[in-house]
XYZ file of C-alpha atoms in Angstrom:
351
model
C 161.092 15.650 -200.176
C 157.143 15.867 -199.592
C 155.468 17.338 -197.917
C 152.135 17.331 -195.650
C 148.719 17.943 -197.937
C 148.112 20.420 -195.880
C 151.472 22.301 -195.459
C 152.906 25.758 -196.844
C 154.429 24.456 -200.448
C 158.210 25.319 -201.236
C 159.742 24.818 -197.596
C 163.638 25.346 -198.985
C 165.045 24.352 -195.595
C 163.962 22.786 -192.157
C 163.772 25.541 -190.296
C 160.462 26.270 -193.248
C 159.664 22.621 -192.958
C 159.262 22.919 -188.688
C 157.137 26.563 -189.161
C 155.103 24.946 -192.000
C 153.884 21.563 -190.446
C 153.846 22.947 -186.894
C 151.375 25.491 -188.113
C 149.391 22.669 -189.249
C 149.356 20.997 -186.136
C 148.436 24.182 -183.980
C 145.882 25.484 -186.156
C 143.763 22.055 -186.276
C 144.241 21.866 -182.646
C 142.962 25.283 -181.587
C 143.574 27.851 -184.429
C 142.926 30.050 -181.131
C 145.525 29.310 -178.698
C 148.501 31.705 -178.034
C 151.235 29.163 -179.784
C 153.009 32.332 -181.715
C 155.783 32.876 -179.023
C 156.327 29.268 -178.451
C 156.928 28.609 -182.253
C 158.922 31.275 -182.556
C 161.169 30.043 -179.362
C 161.304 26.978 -181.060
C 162.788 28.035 -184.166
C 165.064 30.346 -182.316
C 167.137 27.251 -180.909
C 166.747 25.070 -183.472
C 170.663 25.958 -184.974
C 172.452 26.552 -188.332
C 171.447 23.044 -189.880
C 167.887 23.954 -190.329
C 169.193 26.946 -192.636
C 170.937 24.778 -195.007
C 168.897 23.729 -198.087
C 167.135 20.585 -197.011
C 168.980 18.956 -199.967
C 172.347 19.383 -198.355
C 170.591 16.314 -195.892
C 169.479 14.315 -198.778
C 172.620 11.199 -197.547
C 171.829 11.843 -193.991
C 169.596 8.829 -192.850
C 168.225 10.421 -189.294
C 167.211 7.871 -186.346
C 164.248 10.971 -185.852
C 161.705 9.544 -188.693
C 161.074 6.576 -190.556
C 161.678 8.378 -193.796
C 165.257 9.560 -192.917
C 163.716 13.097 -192.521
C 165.690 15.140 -189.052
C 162.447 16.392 -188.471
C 159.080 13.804 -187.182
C 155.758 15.643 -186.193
C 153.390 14.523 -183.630
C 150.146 15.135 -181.783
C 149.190 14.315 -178.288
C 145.263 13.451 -177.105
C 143.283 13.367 -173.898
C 140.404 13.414 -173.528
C 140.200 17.124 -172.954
C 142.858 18.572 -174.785
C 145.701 18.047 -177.393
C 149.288 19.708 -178.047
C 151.561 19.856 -180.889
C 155.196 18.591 -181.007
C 158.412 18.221 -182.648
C 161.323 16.067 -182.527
C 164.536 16.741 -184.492
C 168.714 15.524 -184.756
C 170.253 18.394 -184.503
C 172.970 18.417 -187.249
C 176.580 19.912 -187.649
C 176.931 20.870 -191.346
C 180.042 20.004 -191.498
C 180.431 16.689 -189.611
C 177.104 14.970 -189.998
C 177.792 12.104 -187.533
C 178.795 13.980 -184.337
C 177.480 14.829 -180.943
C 179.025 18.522 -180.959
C 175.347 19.490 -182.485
C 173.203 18.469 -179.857
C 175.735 20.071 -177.363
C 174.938 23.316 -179.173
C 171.303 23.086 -178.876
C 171.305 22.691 -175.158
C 173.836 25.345 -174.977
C 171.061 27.636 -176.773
C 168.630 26.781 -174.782
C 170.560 26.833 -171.320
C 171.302 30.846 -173.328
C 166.894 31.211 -172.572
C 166.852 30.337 -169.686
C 165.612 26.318 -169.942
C 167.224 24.967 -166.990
C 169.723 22.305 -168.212
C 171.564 21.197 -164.776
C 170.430 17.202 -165.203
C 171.786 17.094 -168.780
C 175.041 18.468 -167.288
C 175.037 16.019 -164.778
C 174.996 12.947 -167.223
C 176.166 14.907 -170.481
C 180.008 13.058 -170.188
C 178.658 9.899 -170.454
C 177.082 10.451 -173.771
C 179.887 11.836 -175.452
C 182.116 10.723 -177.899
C 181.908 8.278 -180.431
C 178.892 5.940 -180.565
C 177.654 2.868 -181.986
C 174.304 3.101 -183.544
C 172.020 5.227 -185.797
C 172.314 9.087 -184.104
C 173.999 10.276 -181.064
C 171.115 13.103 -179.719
C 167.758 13.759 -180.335
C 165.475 16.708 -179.188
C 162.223 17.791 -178.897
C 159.693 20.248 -178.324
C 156.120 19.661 -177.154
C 153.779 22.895 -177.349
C 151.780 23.762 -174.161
C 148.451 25.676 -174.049
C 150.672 28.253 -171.828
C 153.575 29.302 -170.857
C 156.757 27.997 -172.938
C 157.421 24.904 -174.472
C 158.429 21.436 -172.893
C 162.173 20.367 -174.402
C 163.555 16.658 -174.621
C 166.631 15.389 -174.889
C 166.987 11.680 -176.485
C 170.644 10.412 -175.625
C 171.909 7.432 -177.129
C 172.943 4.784 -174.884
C 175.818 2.569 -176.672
C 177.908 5.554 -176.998
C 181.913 5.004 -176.752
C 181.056 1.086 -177.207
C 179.937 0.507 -173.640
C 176.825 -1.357 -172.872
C 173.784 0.614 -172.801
C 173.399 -0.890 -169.702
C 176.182 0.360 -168.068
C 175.686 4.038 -169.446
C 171.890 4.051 -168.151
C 173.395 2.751 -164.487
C 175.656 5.584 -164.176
C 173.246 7.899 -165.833
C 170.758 6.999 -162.880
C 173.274 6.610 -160.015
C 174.193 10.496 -160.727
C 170.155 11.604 -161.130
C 170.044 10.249 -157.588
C 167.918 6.972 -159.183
C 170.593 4.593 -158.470
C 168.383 2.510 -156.107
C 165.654 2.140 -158.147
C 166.828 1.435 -161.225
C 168.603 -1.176 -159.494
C 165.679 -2.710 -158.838
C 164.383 -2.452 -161.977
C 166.986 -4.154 -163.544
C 166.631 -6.699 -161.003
C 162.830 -7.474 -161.502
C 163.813 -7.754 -165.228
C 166.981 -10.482 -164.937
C 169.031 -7.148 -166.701
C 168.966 -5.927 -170.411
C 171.097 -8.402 -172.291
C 168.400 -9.702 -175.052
C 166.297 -8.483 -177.686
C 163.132 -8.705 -175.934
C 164.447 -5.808 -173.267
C 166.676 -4.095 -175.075
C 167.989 -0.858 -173.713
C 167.107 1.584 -176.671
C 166.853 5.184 -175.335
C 167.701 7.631 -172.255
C 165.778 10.609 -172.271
C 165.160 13.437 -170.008
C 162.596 16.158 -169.478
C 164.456 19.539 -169.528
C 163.708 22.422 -167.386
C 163.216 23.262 -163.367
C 159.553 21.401 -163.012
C 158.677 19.084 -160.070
C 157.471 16.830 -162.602
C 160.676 16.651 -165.156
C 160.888 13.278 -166.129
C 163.947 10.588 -166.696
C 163.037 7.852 -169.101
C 164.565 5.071 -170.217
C 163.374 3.523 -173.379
C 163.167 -0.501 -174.263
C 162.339 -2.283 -176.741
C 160.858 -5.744 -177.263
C 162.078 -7.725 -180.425
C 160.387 -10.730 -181.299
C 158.497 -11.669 -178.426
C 155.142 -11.822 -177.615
C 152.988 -9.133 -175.362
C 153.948 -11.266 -171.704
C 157.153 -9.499 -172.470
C 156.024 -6.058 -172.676
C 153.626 -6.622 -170.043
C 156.627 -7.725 -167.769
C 157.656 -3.973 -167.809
C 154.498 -2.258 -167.692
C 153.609 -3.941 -164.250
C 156.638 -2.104 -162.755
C 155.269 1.314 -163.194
C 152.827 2.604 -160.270
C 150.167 3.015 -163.130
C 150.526 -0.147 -164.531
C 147.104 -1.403 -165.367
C 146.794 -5.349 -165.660
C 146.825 -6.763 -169.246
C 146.437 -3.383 -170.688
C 148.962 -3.204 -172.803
C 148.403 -6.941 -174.089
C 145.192 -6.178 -175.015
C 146.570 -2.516 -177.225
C 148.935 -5.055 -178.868
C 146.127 -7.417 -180.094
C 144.036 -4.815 -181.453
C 146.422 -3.182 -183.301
C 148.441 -6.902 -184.545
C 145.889 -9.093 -184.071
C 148.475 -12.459 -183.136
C 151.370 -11.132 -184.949
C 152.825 -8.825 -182.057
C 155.802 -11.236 -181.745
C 156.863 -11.397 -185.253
C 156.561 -7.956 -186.542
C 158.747 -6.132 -188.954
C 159.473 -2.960 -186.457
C 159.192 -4.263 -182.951
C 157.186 -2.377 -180.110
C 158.884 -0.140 -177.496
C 157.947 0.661 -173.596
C 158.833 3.649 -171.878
C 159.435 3.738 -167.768
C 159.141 7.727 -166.758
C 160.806 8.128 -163.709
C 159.756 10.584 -161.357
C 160.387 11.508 -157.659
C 162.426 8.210 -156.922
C 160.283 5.556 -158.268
C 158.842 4.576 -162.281
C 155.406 6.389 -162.076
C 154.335 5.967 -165.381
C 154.701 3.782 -168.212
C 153.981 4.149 -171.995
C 153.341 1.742 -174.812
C 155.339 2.768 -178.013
C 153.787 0.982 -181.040
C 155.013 1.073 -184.606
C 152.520 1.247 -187.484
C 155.035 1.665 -190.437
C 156.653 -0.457 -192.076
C 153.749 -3.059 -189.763
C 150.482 -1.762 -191.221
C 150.102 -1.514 -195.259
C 148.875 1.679 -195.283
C 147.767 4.822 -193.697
C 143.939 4.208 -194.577
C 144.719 0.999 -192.299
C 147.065 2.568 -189.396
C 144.040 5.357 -189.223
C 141.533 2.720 -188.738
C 143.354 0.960 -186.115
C 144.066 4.327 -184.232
C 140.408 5.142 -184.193
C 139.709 1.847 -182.636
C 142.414 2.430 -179.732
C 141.020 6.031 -179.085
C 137.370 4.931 -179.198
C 138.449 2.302 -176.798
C 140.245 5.144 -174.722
C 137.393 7.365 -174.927
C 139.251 10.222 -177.259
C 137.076 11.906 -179.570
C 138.746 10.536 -182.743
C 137.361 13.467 -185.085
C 140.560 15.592 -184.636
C 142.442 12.683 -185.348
C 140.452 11.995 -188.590
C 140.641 15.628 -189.616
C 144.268 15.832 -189.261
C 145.588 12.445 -190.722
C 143.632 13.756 -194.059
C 145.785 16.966 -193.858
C 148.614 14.512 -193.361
C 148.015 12.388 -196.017
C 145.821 13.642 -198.350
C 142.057 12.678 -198.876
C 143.413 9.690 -200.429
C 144.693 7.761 -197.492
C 145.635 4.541 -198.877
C 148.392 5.848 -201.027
C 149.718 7.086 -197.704
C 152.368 6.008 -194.895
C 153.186 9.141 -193.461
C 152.054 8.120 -190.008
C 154.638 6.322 -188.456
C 153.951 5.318 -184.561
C 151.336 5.434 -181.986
C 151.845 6.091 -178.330
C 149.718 5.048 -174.995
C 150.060 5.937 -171.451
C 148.000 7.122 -168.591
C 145.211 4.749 -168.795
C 143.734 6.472 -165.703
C 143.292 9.350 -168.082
C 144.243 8.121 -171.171
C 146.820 10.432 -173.555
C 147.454 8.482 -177.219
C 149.821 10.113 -179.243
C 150.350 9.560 -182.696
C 153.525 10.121 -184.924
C 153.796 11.643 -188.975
C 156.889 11.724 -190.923
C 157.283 13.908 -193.986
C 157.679 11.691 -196.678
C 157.034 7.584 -196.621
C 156.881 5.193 -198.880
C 154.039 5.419 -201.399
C 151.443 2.621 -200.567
C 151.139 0.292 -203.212
């Protein structure tokens, strides 16, 4: 496994690799903030896994990053301000391919006091066997106070049911019944590949503005489709998204090799928000290329794109062409803009 140019050499397990490249993250972003505790926390609930050697994961392909890795990296920008974050399959040393993991973590964190009452609401219906690359995902997204933000990432074809199905009874029980209802209306349902039901996720803790989230994504089909979605958000801005799609894929956005996703983020009873998931590898050559496209879109957001610059060099190296370490890109908020971009560990050399 690689690392990061700019991370602590020699990380013999993932609970090393997290401290190493979250460091990274936190000291480009403000070398000044108070971060310790929150890293710390972090690491506290991470679990056994990230104590094994990270050999002992070599044969353990992870939905988390496009390099396998149980461990992506990512950086959120405003205009104002930027955070860290991590997102990580927790793993059962023993039984790789099991939920009993992910049940752990929210155990630990329901032990610090995270309030966990919506997972336990919805937690049955995500248990068991599943169909499909992972079973939970988590995550942890740094905060200029106070304590982290976690994420749970619940995979919907679990027990062979139809995603559908799961998300409708997730929803019901969340009190969102009604308007996912209509959502799924507006949309004729979720039965082909250009709305497929990919992801339920949930914002965990005792906030006002906790989130539910459900996750689609659009395989081979052109930005109308994408756009079909985004207009059902109450900050859907017209065209928006169709015109991220063409800067980034020029007229390919229909027939690329990793399709795009959209997120709806429910809150209160209706889908305030939505975001614009877009792949860069294995759909742009290199990093030297995904960096120059991502500097357009936060130019065109008006984001400052020096920190951006500064840390996809610690990323990748100087050299970023022999890169592809940076793996997605994320939009939402266009009323105030927040692009977020996504690193694995490893990648593909660039050739």
């Amino acid at each position: 496994m690689r690392t990061w140019a700019n991370a602590r050499p020699a990380a013999l397990t993932y609970r090393e690799v997290v401290a190493a490249h979250l460091e990274v993250l936190t000291e480009f972003i403000d070398p000044a903030a108070g971060t310790a505790s929150q890293l710390d926390l972090v690491g506290s609930v991470l679990g056994e896994w990230a104590d094994e050697p990270v050999s002992r994961w070599d044969q353990h392909h992870s939905f988390a990053a496009n390099d396998g890795s149980p461990v992506e990296f990512s950086f959120a920008m405003s205009r104002c301000a930027a955070e860290a974050r991590l997102l990580f399959e927790p793993l059962d040393p023993t039984r790789p391919a099991t939920s009993q993991a992910g049940h752990q973590f929210i155990a630990r964190l329901d032990d610090v006091g995270v309030d966990v009452s919506r997972f336990r609401r919805v937690e049955d219906l995500f248990a068991g066997p599943w169909s499909g690359p992972f079973s939970m995902l988590c995550s942890a997204a740094l905060k200029a106070t106070g304590s982290p933000l976690f994420k749970v990432y619940l995979n919907p074809t679990v027990g062979g049911r139809a995603p559908q199905e799961v998300v409708e009874a997730a929803m019901s029980r969340l009190g969102l019944g009604a308007p996912w209802s209509r959502v799924a209306a507006q949309l004729g349902g979720f039965g082909l590949p250009s709305k497929e039901i990919a992801l339920f996720a949930l914002d965990l803790g005792h906030s006002s503005d906790a989130r539910v989230k459900v996750y689609l994504r659009h395989t081979a089909c052109g930005p109308e489709a994408v756009e079909r979605v985004a207009e059902l958000a109450d900050d859907h801005q017209p065209d928006l998204f169709a015109k991220i799609l063409g800067r980034l894929y020029g007229g390919s956005a229909g027939s690329l090799a990793k399709a795009p996703m959209t997120c709806l983020s429910f809150q209160g009873n209706r889908p305030a928000s939505v975001t614009l998931y877009c792949p860069l590898d294995p759909n742009v050559g290199n990093d030297l290329e995904a960096s120059a496209r991502v500097v357009d879109l936060l130019e065109m957001a008006g984001i400052a794109p020096e920190l951006f610059s500064a840390l996809a060099t610690a990323i990748s190296g100087p050299d970023l062409a022999r890169g592809r370490r940076l793996s997605w890109l994320s939009y939402k908020r266009p009323a105030d803009p927040v692009v977020t971009i996504y690193a694995g560990l490893d990648g593909p050399q660039a050739t």
